[in-house]
Coordinates of C-alpha atoms in Angstrom, one line a residue:
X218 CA -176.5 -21.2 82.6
X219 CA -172.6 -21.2 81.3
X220 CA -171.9 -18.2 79.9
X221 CA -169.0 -18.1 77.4
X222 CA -166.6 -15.0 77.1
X223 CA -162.9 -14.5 76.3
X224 CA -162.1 -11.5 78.9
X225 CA -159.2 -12.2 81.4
X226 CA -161.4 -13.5 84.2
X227 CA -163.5 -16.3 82.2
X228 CA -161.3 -18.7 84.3
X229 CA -162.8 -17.4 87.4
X230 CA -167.0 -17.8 86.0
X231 CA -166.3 -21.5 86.0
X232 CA -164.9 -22.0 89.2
X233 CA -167.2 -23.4 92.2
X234 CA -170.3 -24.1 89.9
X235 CA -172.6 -26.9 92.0
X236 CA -172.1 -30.2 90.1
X237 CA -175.3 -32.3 89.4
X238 CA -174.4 -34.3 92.9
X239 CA -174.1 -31.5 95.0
X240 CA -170.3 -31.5 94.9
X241 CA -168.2 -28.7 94.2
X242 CA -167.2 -28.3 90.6
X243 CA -163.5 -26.7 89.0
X244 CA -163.3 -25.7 85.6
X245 CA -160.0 -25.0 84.4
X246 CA -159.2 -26.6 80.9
X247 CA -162.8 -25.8 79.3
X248 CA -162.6 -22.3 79.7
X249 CA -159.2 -21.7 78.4
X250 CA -159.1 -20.2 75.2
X251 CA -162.7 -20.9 74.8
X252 CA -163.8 -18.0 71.6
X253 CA -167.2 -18.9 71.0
X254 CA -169.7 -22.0 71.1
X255 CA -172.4 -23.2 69.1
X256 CA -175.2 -25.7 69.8
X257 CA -178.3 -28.1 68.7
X258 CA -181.5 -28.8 70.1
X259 CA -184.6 -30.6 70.3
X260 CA -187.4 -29.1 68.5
X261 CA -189.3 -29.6 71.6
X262 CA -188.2 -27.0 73.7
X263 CA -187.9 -28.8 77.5
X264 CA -185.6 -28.8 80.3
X265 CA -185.2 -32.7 79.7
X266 CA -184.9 -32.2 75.4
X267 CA -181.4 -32.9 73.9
X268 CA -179.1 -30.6 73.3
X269 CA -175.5 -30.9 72.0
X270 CA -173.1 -28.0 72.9
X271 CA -169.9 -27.2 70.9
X272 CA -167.0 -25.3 72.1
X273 CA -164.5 -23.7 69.6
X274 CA -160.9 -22.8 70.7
X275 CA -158.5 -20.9 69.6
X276 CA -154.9 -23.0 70.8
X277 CA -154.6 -26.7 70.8
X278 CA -155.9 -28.4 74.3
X279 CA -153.5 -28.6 76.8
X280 CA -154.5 -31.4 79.0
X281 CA -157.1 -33.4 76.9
X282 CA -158.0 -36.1 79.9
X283 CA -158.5 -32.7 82.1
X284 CA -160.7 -31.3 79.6
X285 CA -162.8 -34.5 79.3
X286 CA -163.3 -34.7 83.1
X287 CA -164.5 -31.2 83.5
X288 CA -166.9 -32.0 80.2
X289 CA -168.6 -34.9 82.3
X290 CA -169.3 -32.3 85.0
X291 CA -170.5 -29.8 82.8
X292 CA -173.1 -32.9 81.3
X293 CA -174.3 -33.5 84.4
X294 CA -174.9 -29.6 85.1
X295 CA -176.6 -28.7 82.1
X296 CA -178.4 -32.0 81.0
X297 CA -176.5 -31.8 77.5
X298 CA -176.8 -35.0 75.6
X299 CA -173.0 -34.3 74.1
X300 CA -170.4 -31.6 75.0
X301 CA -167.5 -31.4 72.2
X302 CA -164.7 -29.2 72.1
X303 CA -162.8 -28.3 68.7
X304 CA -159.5 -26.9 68.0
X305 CA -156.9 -27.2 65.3
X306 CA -158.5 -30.2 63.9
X307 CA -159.0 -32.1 67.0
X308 CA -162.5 -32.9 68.6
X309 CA -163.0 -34.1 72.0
X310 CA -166.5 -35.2 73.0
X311 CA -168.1 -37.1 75.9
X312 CA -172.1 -37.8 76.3
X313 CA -174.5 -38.3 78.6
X314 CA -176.2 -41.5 77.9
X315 CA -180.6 -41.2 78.6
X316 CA -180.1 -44.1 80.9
X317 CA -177.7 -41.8 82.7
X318 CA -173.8 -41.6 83.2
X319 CA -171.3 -40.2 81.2
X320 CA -169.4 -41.9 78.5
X321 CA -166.9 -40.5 76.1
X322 CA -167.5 -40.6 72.6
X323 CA -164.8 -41.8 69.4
X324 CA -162.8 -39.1 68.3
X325 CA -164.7 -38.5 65.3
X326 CA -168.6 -40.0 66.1
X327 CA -171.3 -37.8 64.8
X328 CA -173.8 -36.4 67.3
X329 CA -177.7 -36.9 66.9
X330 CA -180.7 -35.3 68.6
X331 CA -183.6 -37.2 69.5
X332 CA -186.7 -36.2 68.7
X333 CA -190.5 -36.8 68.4
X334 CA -193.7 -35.6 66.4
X335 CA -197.4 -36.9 66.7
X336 CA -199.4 -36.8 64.2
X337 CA -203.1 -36.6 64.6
X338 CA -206.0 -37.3 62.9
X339 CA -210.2 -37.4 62.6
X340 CA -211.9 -39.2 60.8
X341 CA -214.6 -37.6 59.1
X342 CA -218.5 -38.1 59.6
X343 CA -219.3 -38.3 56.0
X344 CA -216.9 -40.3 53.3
X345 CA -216.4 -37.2 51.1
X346 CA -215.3 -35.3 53.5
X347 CA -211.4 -35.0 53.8
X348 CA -210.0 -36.7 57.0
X349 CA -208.0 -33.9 58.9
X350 CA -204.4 -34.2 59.7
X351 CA -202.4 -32.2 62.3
X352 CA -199.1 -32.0 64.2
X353 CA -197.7 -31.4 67.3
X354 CA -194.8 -31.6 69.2
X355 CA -196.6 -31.7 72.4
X356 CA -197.8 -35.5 74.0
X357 CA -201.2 -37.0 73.1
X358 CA -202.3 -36.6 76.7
X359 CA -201.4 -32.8 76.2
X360 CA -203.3 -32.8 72.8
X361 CA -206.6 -33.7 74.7
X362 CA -206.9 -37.1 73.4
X363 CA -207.3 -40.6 75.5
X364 CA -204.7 -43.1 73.8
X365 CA -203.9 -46.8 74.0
X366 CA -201.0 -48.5 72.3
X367 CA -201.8 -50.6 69.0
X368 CA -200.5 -53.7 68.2
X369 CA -197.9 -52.0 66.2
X370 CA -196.5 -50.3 69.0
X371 CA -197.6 -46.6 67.8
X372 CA -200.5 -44.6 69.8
X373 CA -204.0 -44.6 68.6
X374 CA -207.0 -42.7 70.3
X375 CA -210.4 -44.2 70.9
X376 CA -212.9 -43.0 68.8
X377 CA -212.8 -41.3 65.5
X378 CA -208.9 -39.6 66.3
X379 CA -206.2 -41.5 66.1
X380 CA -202.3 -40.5 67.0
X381 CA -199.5 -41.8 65.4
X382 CA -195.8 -41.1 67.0
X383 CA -193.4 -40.3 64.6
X384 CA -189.4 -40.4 66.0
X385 CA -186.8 -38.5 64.4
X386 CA -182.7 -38.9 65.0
X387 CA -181.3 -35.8 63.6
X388 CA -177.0 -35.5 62.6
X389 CA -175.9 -32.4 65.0
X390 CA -173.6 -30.7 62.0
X391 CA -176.2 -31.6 59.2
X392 CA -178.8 -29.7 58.6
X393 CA -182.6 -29.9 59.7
X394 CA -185.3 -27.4 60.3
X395 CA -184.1 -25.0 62.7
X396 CA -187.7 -23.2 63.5
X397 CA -189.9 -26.0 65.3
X398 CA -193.3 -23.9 65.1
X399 CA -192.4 -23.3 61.1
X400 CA -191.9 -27.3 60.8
X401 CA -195.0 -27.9 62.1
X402 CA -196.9 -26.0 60.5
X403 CA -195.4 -26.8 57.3
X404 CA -195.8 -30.1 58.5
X405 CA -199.9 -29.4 58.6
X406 CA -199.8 -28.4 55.2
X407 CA -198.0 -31.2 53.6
X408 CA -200.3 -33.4 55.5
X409 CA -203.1 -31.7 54.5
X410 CA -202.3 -31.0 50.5
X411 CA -201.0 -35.2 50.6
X412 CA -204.8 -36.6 52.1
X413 CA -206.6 -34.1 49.6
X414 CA -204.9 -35.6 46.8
X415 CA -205.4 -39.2 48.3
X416 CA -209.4 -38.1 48.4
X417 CA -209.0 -37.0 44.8
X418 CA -207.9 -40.4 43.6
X419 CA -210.5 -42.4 45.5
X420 CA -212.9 -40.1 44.0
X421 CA -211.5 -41.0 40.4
X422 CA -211.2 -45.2 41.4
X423 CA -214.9 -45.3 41.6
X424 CA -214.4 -44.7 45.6
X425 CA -211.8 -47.3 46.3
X426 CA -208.8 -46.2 48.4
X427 CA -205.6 -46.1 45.9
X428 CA -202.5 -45.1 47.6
X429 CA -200.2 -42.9 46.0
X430 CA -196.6 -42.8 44.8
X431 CA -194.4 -40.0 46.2
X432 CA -190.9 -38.8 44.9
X433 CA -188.9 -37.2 47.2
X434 CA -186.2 -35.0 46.3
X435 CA -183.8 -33.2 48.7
X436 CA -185.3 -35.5 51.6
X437 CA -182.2 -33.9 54.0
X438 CA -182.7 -36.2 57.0
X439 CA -186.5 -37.7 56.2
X440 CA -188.4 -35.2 58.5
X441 CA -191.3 -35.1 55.9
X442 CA -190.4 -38.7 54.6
X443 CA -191.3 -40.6 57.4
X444 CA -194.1 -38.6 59.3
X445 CA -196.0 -38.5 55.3
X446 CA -195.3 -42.1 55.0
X447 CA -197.2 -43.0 59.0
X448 CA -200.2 -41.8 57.7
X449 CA -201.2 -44.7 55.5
X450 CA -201.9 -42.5 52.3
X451 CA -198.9 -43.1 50.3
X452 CA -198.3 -46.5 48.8
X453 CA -194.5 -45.9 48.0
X454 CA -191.9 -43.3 48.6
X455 CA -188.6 -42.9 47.4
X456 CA -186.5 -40.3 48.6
X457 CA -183.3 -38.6 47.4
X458 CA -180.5 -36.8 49.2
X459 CA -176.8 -36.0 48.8
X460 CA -175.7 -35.3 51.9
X461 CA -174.2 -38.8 52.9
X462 CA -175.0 -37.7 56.5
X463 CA -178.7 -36.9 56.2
X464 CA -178.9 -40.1 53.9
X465 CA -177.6 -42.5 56.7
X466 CA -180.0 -40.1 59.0
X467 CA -183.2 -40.7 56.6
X468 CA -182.5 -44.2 56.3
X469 CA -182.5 -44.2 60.5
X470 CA -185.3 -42.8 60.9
X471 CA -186.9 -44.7 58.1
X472 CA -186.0 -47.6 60.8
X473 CA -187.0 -46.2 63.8
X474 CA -190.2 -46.1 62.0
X475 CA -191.0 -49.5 60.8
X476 CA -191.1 -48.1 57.3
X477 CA -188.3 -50.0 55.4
X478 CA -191.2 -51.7 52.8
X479 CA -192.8 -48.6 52.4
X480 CA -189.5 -46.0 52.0
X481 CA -186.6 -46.4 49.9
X482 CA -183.3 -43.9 49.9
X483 CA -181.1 -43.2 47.4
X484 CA -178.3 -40.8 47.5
X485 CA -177.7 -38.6 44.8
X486 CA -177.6 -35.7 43.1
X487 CA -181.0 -34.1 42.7
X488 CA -180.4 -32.7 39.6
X489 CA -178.2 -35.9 37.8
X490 CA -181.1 -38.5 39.0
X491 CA -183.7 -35.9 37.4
X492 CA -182.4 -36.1 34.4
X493 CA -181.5 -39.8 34.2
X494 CA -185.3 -40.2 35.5
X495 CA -186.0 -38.3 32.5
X496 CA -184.7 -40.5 30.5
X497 CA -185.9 -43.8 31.9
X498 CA -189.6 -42.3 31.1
X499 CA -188.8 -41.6 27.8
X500 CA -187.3 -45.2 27.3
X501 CA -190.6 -46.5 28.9
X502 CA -192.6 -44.3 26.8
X503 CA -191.1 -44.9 23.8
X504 CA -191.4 -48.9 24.5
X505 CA -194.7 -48.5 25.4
X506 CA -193.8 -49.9 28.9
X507 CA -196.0 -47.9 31.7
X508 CA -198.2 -50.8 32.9
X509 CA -194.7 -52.1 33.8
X510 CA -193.8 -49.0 35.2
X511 CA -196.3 -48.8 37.9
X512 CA -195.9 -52.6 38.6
X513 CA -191.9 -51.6 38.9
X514 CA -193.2 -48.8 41.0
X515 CA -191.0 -46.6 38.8
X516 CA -194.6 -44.3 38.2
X517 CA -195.1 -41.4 40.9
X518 CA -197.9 -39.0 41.2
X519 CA -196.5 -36.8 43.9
X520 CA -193.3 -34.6 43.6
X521 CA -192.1 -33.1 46.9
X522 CA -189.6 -30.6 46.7
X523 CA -187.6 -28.8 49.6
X524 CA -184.3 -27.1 47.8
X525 CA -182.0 -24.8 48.8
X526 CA -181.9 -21.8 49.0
X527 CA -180.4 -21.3 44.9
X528 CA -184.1 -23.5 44.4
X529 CA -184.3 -26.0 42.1
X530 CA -181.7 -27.6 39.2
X531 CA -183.1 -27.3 35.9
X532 CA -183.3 -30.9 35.4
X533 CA -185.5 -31.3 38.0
X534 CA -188.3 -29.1 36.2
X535 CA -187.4 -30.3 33.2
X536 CA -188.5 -34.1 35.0
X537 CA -191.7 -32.8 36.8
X538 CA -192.7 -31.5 33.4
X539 CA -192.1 -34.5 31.1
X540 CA -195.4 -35.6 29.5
X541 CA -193.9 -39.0 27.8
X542 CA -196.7 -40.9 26.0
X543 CA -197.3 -43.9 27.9
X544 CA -195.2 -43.2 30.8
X545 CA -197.2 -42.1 34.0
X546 CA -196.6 -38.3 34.8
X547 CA -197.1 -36.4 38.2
X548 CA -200.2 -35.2 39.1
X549 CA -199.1 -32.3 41.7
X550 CA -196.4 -31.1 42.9
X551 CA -195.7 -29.6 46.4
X552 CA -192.6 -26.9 46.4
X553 CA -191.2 -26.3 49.6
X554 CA -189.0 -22.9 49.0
X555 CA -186.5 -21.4 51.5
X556 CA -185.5 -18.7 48.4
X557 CA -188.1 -16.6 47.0
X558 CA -185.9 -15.0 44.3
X559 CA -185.8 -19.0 43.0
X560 CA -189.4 -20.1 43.7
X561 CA -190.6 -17.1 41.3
X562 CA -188.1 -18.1 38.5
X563 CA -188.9 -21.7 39.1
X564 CA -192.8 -21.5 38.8
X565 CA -192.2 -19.7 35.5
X566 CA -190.5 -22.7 34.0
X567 CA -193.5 -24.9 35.4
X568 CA -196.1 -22.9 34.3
X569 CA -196.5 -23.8 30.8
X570 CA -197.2 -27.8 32.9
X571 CA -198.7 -26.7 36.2
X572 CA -201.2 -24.3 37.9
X573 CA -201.2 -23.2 41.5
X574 CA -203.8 -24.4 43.5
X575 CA -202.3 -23.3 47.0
X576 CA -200.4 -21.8 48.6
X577 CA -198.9 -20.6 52.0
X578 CA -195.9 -18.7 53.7
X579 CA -194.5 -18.4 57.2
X580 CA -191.4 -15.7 58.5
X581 CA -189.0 -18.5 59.5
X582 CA -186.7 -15.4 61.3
X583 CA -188.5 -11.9 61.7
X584 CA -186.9 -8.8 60.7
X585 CA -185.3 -10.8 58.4
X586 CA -186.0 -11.6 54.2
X587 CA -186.4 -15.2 55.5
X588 CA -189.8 -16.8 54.6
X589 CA -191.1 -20.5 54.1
X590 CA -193.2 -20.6 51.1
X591 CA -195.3 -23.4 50.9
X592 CA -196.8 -24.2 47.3
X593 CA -198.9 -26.9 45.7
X594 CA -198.9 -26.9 41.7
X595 CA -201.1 -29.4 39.7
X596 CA -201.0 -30.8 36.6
X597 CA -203.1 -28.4 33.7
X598 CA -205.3 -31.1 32.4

C-alpha cells in the first residue's frame, strides 16, 4: 500500500516500488507536495473492485507529463480504476481501462465506480403468502443458488428463487451510500415494505396483480430506483433529484438496466416540484379529473423519501398529505432518514395523515450519533 505523508523523506517511500510488470518504479512528481488524499470505492469490498484515488496538493504541478507517467505506474500497482491529482484549480487524471492499459482522462471528466447488487427472491408456496426479497453484494453462485441467463440477459435461478442483477455506475464526487452493509440492508427493507404493499393491493383487486406507482424524491444516483423497479412490482416510477450529477447518474443506471419505459427522471427541486404537484392535484380534483390522472400516470400510491440530513421541505409533507377529492392520494409512505432531530419533527407534521406501521434503524458509523432510520407510514383510513 501507498502511504501518504508530508515529512521531508516522502520522496524517498516512493522510490523503487515494483511496478505491475516487474520493473522498477520512480516516483518523483506525485509525492511532491502531496498533503492528503481521498478516495471511492466499490461497495463490494475486493482486490479487483474499483477504486478512484485523489491526491490534493499544496503548489501547482511542476511537471504535469511527469506526474501523469508516474500516475500510470501507480494504476497499474494498485489496481485503481482512476488516479487524479488536484491543485490550485487544476486536475490531472489518467485511468485504467477493465480491458486493461492506461489512458488519460479530459481535464475535467467525472469519475464513476462500477458496481453490482443481486437481488433475490422465493416465491412462496401458498398465494397469500408474501414473496421474499433479499440483497446481496455477493455472486449468485456465492448465494447458494444454481442460475441460468434469461432471455432478457438478467440471472434467474431454477426453481422457485430467482436472481436478478442490478448494475450501478456511481459519480466519484457525488454522493452515494458510503456503508455497503447499511445499503443492503436498507435495501432488504425497502424490498420487503414495496412487495407487502403490492400483496395488499392484489388482495383489494379481487386477487389480480396491480402494479403500483412510485414517487421518488431525492433519488441521488437511483440506487433504490432501479433495483425497486427489477423486481416487477411497480408499474411506474418517477424519480426526482437536484444534483445534475446524480441525475445524469440515475438516468445511467436507469439504462444499464433496461428500465427507460418503466423509470422516468426529472431534476428538480424536491421541495418546488412538491408544491407544484400539490397543485396539479388540486386542479385535477377540483375538475373532477382522477380517472385521467391514473391513465396520465400522474396518480402514485408509493412515496419514497431519502432527505438529507435537515430532512424533509415542508412542501413535501404538505404533498404526501393532500387528500384532494377526486385526485388519487398515497397509500404509504417509506421515509428513509439520515437526521433523527428531522425525522421526529417530520412525523409530527404527518401524523394528523399517517400512522407507523414499521420501522427499523441501523448505526451507519459507531461511536458516532449517526443512524439510518428506516420507516413506513400508511395512510389512516
Amino acid at each position: 500500500n501507498m502511504v501518504l505523508n508530508s515529512t521531508s523523506d516522502k520522496k524517498n517511500r516512493y522510490r523503487h516500488h515494483q511496478s505491475a510488470n516487474g520493473e522498477n518504479a520512480s516516483f518523483v512528481e506525485i509525492p511532491k507536495h502531496v498533503t492528503s488524499c481521498t478516495f471511492s470505492s466499490a461497495w463490494k469490498d475486493t482486490p479487483h473492485a474499483d477504486c478512484i484515488l485523489t491526491l490534493h496538493y499544496d503548489h501547482p504541478f511542476d511537471e504535469p507529463l511527469s506526474w501523469k507517467q508516474e500516475a500510470r505506474n501507480v494504476c497499474q500497482m494498485l489496481r485503481l480504476r482512476q488516479l487524479n491529482g488536484r491543485s490550485k484549480g487544476v486536475l490531472l487524471s489518467v485511468r485504467l481501462p477493465g480491458s486493461g492499459g492506461v489512458t488519460e482522462t479530459s481535464e475535467m471528466q467525472e469519475g464513476t465506480i462500477r458496481d453490482a447488487v443481486f437481488l433475490i427472491s422465493r416465491k412462496p408456496d401458498h398465494r397469500e403468502e408474501i414473496v421474499e426479497w433479499k440483497a446481496s453484494l455477493d455472486a449468485p453462485n456465492t448465494c447458494g443458488i444454481t442460475t441460468q441467463d434469461n432471455e432478457n440477459g438478467d440471472t434467474a435461478a431454477t426453481g422457485a428463487t430467482s436472481v436478478v442483477t442490478v448494475l450501478y455506475e456511481k459519480p466519484e464526487t457525488a454522493f452515494y451510500h458510503p456503508n455497503a452493509s447499511a445499503m443492503i440492508k436498507a435495501l432488504d427493507w425497502m424490498l420487503d415494505r414495496v412487495s407487502r404493499i403490492a400483496q395488499r393491493r392484489q388482495t383489494t383487486t379481487s386477487g389480480s396483480f396491480v402494479g403500483c406507482h412510485l414517487l421518488e424524491m431525492y433519488c441521488g444516483c437511483g440506487a433504490h430506483t432501479v433495483a425497486l423497479g427489477k423486481t416487477g412490482l411497480l408499474k411506474k416510477i418517477l424519480a426526482v433529484e437536484l444534483d445534475p450529477r446524480l441525475v445524469q447518474a440515475c438516468e445511467r443506471n436507469v439504462q444499464l438496466n433496461e428500465l427507460q419505459s418503466l423509470v422516468e427522471v426529472r431534476r428538480g427541486d424536491a421541495g418546488q416540484w412538491a408544491k407544484e404537484e400539490s397543485r396539479r392535484r388540486r386542479k385535477r380534483g377540483l375538475q373532477g379529473d382522477a380517472a385521467q390522472a391514473c391513465e396520465d400516470n400522474h396518480a402514485y400510491d408509493i412515496l419514497l423519501v431519502d432527505p438529507p440530513r435537515q430532512g424533509l421541505d415542508e412542501h413535501v409533507c404538505r404533498m404526501a398529505m393532500d387528500d384532494v377529492e377526486g385526485s388519487s392520494s398515497f397509500t404509504d409512505l417509506l421515509y428513509i432518514s439520515c437526521g433523527h432531530q428531522a425525522l421526529l419533527r417530520d412525523l409530527e407534521r404527518l401524523a394528523p395523515t399517517y400512522d407507523v406501521v414499521h420501522c427499523a434503524q441501523m448505526d451507519l458509523f459507531p461511536r458516532t450519533d449517526s443512524i439510518e432510520t428506516l420507516v413506513h407510514l400508511k395512510r389512516r383510513q
